[in-house]
mmCIF file of C-alpha atoms in Angstrom:
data_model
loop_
_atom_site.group_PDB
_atom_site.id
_atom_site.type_symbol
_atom_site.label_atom_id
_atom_site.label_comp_id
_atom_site.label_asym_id
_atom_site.label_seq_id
_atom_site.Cartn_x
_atom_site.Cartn_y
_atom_site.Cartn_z
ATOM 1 C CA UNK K 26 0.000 0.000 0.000
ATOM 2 C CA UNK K 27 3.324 2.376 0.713
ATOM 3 C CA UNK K 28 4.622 4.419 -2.534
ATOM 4 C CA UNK K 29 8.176 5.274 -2.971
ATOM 5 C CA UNK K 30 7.129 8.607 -1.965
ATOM 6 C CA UNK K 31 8.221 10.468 1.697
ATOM 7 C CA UNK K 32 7.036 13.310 1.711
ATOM 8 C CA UNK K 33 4.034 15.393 0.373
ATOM 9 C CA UNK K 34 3.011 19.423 0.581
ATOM 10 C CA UNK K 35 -0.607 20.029 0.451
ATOM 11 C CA UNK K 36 -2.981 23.654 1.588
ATOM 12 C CA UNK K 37 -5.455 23.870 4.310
ATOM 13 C CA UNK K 38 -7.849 26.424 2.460
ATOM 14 C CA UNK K 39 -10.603 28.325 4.720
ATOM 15 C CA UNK K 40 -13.934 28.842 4.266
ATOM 16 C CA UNK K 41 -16.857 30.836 4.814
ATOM 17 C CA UNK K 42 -20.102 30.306 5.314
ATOM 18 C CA UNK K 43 -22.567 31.963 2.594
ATOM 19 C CA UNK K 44 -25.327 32.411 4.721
ATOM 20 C CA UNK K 45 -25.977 30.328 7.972
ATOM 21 C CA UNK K 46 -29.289 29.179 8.977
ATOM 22 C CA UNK K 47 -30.090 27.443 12.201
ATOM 23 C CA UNK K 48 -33.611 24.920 11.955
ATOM 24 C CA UNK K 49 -33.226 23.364 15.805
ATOM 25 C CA UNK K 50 -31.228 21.965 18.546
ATOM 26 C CA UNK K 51 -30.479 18.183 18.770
ATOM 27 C CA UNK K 52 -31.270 16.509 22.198
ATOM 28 C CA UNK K 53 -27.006 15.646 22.576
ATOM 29 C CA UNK K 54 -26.688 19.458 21.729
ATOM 30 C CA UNK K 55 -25.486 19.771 18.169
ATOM 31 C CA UNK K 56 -27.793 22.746 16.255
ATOM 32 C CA UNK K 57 -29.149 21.597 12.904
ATOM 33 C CA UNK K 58 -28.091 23.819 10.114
ATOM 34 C CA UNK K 59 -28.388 24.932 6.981
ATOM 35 C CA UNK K 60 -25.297 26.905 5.036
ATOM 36 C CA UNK K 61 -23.724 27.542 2.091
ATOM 37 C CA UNK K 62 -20.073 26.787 2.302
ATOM 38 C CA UNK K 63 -17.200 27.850 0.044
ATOM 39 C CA UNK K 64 -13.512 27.192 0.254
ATOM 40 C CA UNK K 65 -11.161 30.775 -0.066
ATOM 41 C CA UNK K 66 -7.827 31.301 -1.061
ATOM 42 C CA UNK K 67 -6.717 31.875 2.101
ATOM 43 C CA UNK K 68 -5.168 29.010 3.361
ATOM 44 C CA UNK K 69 -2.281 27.315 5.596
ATOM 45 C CA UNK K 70 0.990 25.027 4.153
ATOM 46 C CA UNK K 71 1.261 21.940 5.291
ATOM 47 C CA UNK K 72 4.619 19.276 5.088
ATOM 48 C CA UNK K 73 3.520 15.535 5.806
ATOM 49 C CA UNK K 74 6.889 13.526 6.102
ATOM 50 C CA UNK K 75 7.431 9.508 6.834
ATOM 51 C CA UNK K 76 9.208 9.047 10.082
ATOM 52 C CA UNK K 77 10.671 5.286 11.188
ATOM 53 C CA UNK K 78 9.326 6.327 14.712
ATOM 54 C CA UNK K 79 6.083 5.684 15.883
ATOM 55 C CA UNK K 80 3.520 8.354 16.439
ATOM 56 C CA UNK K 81 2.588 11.780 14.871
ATOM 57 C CA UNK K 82 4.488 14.935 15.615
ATOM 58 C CA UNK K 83 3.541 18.153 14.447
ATOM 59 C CA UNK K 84 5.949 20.796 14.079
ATOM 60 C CA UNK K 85 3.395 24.734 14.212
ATOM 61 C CA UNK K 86 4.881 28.229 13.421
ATOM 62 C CA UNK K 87 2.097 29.396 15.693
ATOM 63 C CA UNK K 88 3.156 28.951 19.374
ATOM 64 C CA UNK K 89 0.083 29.172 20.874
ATOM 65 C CA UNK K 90 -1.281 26.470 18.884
ATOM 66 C CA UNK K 91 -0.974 23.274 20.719
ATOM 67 C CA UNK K 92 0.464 20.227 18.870
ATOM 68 C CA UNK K 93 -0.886 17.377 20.734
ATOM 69 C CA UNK K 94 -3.728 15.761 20.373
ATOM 70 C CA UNK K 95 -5.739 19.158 21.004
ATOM 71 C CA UNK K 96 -4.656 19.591 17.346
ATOM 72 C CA UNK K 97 -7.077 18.239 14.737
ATOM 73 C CA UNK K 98 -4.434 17.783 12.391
ATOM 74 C CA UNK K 99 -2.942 15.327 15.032
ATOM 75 C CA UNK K 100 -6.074 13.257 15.480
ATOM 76 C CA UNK K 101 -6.723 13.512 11.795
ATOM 77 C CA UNK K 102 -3.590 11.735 11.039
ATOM 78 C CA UNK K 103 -4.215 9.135 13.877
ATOM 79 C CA UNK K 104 -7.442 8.516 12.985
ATOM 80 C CA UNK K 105 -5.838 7.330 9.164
ATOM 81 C CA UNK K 106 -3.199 5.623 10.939
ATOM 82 C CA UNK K 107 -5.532 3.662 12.867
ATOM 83 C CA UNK K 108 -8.022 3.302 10.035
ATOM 84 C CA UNK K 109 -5.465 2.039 7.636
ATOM 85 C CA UNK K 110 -3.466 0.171 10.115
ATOM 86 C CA UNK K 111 -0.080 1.714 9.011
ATOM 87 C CA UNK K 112 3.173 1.252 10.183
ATOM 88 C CA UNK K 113 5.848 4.124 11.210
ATOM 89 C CA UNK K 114 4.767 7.653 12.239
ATOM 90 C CA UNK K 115 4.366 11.167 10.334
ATOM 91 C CA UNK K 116 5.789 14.412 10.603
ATOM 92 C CA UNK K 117 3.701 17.143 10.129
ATOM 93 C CA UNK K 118 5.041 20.936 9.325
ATOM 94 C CA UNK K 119 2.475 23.668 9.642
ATOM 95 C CA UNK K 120 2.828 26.794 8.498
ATOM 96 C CA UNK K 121 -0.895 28.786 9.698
ATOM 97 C CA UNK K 122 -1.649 31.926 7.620
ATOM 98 C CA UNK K 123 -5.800 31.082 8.656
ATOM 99 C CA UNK K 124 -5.936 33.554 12.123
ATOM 100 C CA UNK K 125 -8.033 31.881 14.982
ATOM 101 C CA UNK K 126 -11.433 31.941 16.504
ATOM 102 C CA UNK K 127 -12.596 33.527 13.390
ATOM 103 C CA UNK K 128 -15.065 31.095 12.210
ATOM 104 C CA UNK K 129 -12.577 30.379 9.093
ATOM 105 C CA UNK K 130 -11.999 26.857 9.530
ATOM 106 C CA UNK K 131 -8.714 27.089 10.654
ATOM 107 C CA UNK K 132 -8.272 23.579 12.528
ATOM 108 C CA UNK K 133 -10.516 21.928 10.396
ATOM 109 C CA UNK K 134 -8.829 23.097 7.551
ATOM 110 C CA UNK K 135 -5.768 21.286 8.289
ATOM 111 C CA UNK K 136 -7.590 18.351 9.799
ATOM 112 C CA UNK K 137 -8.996 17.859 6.195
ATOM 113 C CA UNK K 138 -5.607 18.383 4.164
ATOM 114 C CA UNK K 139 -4.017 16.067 6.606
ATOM 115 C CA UNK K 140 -6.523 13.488 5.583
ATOM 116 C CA UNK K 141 -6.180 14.158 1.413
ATOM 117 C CA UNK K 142 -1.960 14.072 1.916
ATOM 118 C CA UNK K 143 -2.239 11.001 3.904
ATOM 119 C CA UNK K 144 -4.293 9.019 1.017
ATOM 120 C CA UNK K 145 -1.608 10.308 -1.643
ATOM 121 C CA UNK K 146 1.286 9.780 0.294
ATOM 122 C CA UNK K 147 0.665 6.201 1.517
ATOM 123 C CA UNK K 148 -1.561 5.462 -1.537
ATOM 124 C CA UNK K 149 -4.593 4.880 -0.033
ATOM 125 C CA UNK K 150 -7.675 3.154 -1.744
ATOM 126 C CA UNK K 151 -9.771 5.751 0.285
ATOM 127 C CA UNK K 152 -12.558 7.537 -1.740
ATOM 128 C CA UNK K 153 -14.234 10.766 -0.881
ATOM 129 C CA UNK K 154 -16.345 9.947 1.158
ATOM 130 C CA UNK K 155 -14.496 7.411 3.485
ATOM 131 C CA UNK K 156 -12.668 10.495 4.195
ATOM 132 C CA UNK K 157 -15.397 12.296 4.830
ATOM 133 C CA UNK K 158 -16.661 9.672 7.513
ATOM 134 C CA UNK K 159 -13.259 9.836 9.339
ATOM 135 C CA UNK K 160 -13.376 13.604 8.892
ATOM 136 C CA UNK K 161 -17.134 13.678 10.600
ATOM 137 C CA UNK K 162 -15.625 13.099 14.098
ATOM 138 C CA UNK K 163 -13.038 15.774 14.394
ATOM 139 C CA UNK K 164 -15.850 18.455 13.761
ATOM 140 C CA UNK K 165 -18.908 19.692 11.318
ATOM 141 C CA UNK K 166 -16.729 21.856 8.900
ATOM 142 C CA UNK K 167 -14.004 18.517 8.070
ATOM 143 C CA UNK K 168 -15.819 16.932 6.221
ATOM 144 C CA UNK K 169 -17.024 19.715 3.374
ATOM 145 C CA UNK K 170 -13.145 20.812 3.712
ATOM 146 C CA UNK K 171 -12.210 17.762 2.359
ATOM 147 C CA UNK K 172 -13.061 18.403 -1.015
ATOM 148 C CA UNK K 173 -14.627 22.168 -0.772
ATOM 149 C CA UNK K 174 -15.447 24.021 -3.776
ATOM 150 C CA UNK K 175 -19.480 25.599 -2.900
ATOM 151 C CA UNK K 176 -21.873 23.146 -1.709
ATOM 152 C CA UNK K 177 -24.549 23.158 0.858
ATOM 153 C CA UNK K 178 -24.071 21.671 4.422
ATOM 154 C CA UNK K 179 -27.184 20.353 6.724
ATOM 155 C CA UNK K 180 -27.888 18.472 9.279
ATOM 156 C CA UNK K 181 -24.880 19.193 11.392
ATOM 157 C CA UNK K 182 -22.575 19.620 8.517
ATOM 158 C CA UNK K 183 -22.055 16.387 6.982
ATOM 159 C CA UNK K 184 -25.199 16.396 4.808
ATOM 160 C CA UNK K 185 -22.968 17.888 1.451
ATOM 161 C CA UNK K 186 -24.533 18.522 -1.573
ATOM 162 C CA UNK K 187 -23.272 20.917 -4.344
ATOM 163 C CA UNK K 188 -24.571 23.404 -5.693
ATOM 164 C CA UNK K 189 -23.044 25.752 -8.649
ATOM 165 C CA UNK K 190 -19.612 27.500 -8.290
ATOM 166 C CA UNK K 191 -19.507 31.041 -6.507
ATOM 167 C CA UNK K 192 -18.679 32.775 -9.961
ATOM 168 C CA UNK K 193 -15.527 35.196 -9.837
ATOM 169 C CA UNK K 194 -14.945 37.691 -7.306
ATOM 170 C CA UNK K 195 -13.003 39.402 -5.049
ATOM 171 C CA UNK K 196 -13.866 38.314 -1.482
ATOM 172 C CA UNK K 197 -12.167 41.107 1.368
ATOM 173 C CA UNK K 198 -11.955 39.314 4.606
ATOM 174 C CA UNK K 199 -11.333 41.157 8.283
ATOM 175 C CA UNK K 200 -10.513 39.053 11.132
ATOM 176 C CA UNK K 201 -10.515 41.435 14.451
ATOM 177 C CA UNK K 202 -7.999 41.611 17.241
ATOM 178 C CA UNK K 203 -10.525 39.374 19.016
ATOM 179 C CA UNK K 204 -12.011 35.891 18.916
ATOM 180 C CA UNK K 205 -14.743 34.684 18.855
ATOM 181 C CA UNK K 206 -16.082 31.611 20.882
ATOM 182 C CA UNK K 207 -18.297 29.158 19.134
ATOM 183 C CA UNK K 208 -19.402 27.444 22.218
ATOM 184 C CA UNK K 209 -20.283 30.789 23.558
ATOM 185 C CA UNK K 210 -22.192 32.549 20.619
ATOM 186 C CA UNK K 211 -24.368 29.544 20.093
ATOM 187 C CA UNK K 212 -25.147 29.557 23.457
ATOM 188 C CA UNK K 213 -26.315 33.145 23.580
ATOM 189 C CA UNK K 214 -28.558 31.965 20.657
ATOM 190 C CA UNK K 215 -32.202 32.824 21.153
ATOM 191 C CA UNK K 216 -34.148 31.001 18.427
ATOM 192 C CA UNK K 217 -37.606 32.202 19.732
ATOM 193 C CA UNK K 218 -36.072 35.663 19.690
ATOM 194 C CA UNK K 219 -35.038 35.504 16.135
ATOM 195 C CA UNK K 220 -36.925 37.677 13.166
ATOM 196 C CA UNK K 221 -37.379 36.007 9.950
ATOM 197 C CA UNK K 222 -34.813 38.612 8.324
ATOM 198 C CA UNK K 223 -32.217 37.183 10.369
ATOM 199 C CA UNK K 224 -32.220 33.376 9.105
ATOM 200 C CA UNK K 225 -31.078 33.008 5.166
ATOM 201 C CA UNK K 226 -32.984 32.103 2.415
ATOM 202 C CA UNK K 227 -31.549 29.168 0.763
ATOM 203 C CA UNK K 228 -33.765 29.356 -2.412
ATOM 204 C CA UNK K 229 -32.410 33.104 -2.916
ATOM 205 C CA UNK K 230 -28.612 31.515 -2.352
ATOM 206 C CA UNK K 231 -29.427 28.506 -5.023
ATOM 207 C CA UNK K 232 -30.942 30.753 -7.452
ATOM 208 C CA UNK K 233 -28.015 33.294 -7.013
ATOM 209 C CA UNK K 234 -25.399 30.697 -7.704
ATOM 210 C CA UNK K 235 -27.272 29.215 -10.878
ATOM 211 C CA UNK K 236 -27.736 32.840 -12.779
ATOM 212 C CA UNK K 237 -24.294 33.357 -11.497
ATOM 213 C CA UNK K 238 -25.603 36.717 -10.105
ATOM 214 C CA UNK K 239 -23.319 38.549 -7.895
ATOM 215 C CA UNK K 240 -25.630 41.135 -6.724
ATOM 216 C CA UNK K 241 -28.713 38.810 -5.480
ATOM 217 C CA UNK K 242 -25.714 36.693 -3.660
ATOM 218 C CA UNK K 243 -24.793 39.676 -1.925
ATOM 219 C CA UNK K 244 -28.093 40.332 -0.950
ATOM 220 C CA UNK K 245 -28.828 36.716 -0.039
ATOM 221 C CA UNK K 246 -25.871 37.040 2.625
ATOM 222 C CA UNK K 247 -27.399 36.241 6.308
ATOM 223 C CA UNK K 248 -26.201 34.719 9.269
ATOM 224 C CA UNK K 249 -28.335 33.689 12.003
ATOM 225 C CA UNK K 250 -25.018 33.943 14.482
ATOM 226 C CA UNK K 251 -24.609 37.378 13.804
ATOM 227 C CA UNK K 252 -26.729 38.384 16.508
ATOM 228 C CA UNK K 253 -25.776 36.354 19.151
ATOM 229 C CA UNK K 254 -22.149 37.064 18.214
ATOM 230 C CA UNK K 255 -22.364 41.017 18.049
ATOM 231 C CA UNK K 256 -24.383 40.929 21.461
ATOM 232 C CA UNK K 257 -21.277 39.118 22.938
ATOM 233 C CA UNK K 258 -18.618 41.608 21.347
ATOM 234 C CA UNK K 259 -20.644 44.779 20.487
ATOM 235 C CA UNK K 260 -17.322 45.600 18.155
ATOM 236 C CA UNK K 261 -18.266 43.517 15.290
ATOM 237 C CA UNK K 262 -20.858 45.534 14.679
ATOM 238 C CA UNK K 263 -18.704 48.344 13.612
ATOM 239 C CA UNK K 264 -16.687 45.561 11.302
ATOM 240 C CA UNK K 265 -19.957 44.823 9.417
ATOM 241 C CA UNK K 266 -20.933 48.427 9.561
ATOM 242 C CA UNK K 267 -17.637 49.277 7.563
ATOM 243 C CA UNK K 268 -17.939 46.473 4.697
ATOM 244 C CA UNK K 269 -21.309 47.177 4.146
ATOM 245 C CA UNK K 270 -20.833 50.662 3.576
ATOM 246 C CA UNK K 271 -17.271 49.862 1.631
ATOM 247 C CA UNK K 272 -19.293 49.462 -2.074
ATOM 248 C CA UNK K 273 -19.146 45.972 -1.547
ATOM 249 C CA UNK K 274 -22.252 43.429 -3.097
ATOM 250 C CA UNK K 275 -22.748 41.932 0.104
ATOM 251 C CA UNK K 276 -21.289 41.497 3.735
ATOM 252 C CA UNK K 277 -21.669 38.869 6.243
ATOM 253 C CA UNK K 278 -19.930 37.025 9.068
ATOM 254 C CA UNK K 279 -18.765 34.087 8.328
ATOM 255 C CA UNK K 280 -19.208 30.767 10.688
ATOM 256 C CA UNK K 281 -19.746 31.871 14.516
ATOM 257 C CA UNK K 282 -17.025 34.496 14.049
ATOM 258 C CA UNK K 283 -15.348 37.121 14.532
ATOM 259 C CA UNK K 284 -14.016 37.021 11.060
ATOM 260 C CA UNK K 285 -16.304 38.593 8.508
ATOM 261 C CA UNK K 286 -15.733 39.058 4.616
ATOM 262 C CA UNK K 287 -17.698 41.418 1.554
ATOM 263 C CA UNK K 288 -18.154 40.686 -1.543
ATOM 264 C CA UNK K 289 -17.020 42.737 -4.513
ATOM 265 C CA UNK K 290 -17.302 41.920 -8.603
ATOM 266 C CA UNK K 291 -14.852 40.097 -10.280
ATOM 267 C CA UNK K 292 -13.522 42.980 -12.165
ATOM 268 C CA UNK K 293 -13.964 45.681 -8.647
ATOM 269 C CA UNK K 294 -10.370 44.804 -7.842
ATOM 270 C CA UNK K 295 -9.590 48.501 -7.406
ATOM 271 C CA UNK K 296 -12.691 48.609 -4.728
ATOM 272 C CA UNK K 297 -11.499 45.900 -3.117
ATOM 273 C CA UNK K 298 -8.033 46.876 -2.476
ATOM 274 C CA UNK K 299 -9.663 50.326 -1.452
ATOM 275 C CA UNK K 300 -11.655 48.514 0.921
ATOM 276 C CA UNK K 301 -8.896 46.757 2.721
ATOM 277 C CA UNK K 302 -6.932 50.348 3.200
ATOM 278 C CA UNK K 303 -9.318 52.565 4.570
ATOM 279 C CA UNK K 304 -9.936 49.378 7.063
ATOM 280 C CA UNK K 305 -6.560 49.413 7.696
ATOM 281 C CA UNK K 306 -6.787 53.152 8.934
ATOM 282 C CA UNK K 307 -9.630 52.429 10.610
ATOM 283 C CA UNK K 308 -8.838 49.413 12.435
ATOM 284 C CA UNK K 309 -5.296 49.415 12.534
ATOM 285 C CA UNK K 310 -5.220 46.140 14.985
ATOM 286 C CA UNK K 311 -7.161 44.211 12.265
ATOM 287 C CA UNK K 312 -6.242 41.552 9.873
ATOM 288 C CA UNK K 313 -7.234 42.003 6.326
ATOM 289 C CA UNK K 314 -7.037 39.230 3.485
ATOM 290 C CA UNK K 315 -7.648 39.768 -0.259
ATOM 291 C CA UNK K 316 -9.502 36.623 -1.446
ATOM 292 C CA UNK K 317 -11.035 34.702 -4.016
ATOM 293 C CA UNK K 318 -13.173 31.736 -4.536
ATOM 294 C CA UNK K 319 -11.225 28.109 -4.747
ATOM 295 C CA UNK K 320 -13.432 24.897 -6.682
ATOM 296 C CA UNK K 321 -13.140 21.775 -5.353
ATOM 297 C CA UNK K 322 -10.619 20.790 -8.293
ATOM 298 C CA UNK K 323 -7.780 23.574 -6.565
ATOM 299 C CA UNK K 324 -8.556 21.860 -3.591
ATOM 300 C CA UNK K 325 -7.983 18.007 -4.861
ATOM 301 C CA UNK K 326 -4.547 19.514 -7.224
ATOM 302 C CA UNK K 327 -3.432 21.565 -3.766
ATOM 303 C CA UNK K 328 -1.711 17.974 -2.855
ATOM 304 C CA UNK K 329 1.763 17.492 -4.600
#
């Protein structure tokens, strides 16, 4: 089952969530969703190299990153290892470009690249979806980040089904000098509090996507977290406040934050890059990242 092979490179590309509708609460606590996903160009580098010694050690230019078993890179790799019964250990270099607690995908980002590289560099007969299934238990997002492109999640994100490419266009995303807890925001979630403007309309998102229209996407952008999220750090509110008034098609926040992201036309380059300086005056502490859409084909070539 081994190739010749000992090492392989591979990116961890982010995501964000076009629209984000919550339907319910499970009885073991997962929310049932419903989102548009999309994989950005924004994304982390990842070395995978055979070791002779047992075990998986990952090697993080992020210090506070932990690289144990806290690390969903690390369990993705065991769970392969385990899966596959294979022999020897991996080394695993991460370099992170994808900030935290932004709602980006960060860790499951590089939980899903892990899984792709291992399958190429031990040759594994794994398809698509047995990845997915191993990628299910490290969290909801793994499982679309294994192959990305636009699809829609439900369920609690491992119901995938596609649905047309996000056409060209510039995507400005702002991650703030602040987190944003996942565990926390959906537990300051009110759905008997929440106005039907607040929840997305999928049918608006699916109809978007197939006329390839930029402009009803933009206006189709909702996320039922937003609220929940700005209540908890009243700041964000000044974030979304900004893109939407930056010319953009569209603004949202993307996953349970506190990264957010506008949309701009393919050819609104200029706009975009204007965008991203007068944020940078105005929130100097800020992160920005210029964008763009990545199909599920960059993803799968993304391994070499």
């Amino acid at each position: 089952m081994e190739t010749g092979r000992e090492s392989v490179r591979t990116r961890a590309f982010a995501k964000i969530n076009l629209g984000l509708e919550i339907l319910g609460k499970r009885e073991d606590g997962y929310h049932l969703l419903r989102s548009g996903m999309q994989t950005i160009s924004l994304a982390d580098e990842l070395l995978l190299t055979k070791t002779e010694e047992e075990g998986v050690h990952l090697l993080c230019d992020r210090p506070s990153l932990p690289t144990d078993e806290r690390n969903l890179a690390v369990r993705a790799a065991l769970a392969v290892f385990r899966h596959c019964a294979l022999k020897g250990g991996i080394r695993i270099e991460l370099r992170k470009q994808i900030p935290e607690e932004a709602g980006l995908g960060g860790g499951s980002a590089d939980a899903a690249a892990v899984l792709r590289a291992l399958r190429i560099l031990y040759a594994l007969p794994l398809s698509d979806a047995e990845l997915r299934a191993l990628a299910l238990p490290l969290g909801a997002d793994v499982p679309f980040l294994v192959t990305g492109g636009t699809a829609l999640a439900e369920g609690i994100g491992e119901e995938l089904s596609p649905l047309p490419a996000l056409p060209p266009c510039e995507l400005v995303v702002v991650k703030p000098p602040f987190g944003s807890s996942t565990k926390e925001v959906y537990a300051a979630l009110s759905l008997s509090a929440m106005a039907p403007w607040e929840q997305p309309d999928v049918t608006l998102l699916r109809n978007a996507l197939r006329g390839q229209n930029l402009t009803l996407l933009g206006a189709s952008l909702q996320n039922a977290l937003e609220r929940p999220a700005m209540e908890l750090k009243p700041a964000l509110i000044d974030y979304k406040r900004f893109l939407a008034g930056s010319g953009a098609l569209g603004a949202s926040m993307s996953g349970s934050g506190a990264a957010l992201y506008a949309v701009f036309g393919a050819e609104e380059r200029d706009k975009a890059l204007a965008c991203i300086a007068a944020g940078q005056q105005q929130f100097p502490e800020a992160a920005f990242f210029l964008c763009r859409p990545v199909s599920t084909e960059e993803v799968s070539a993304s391994t070499v």
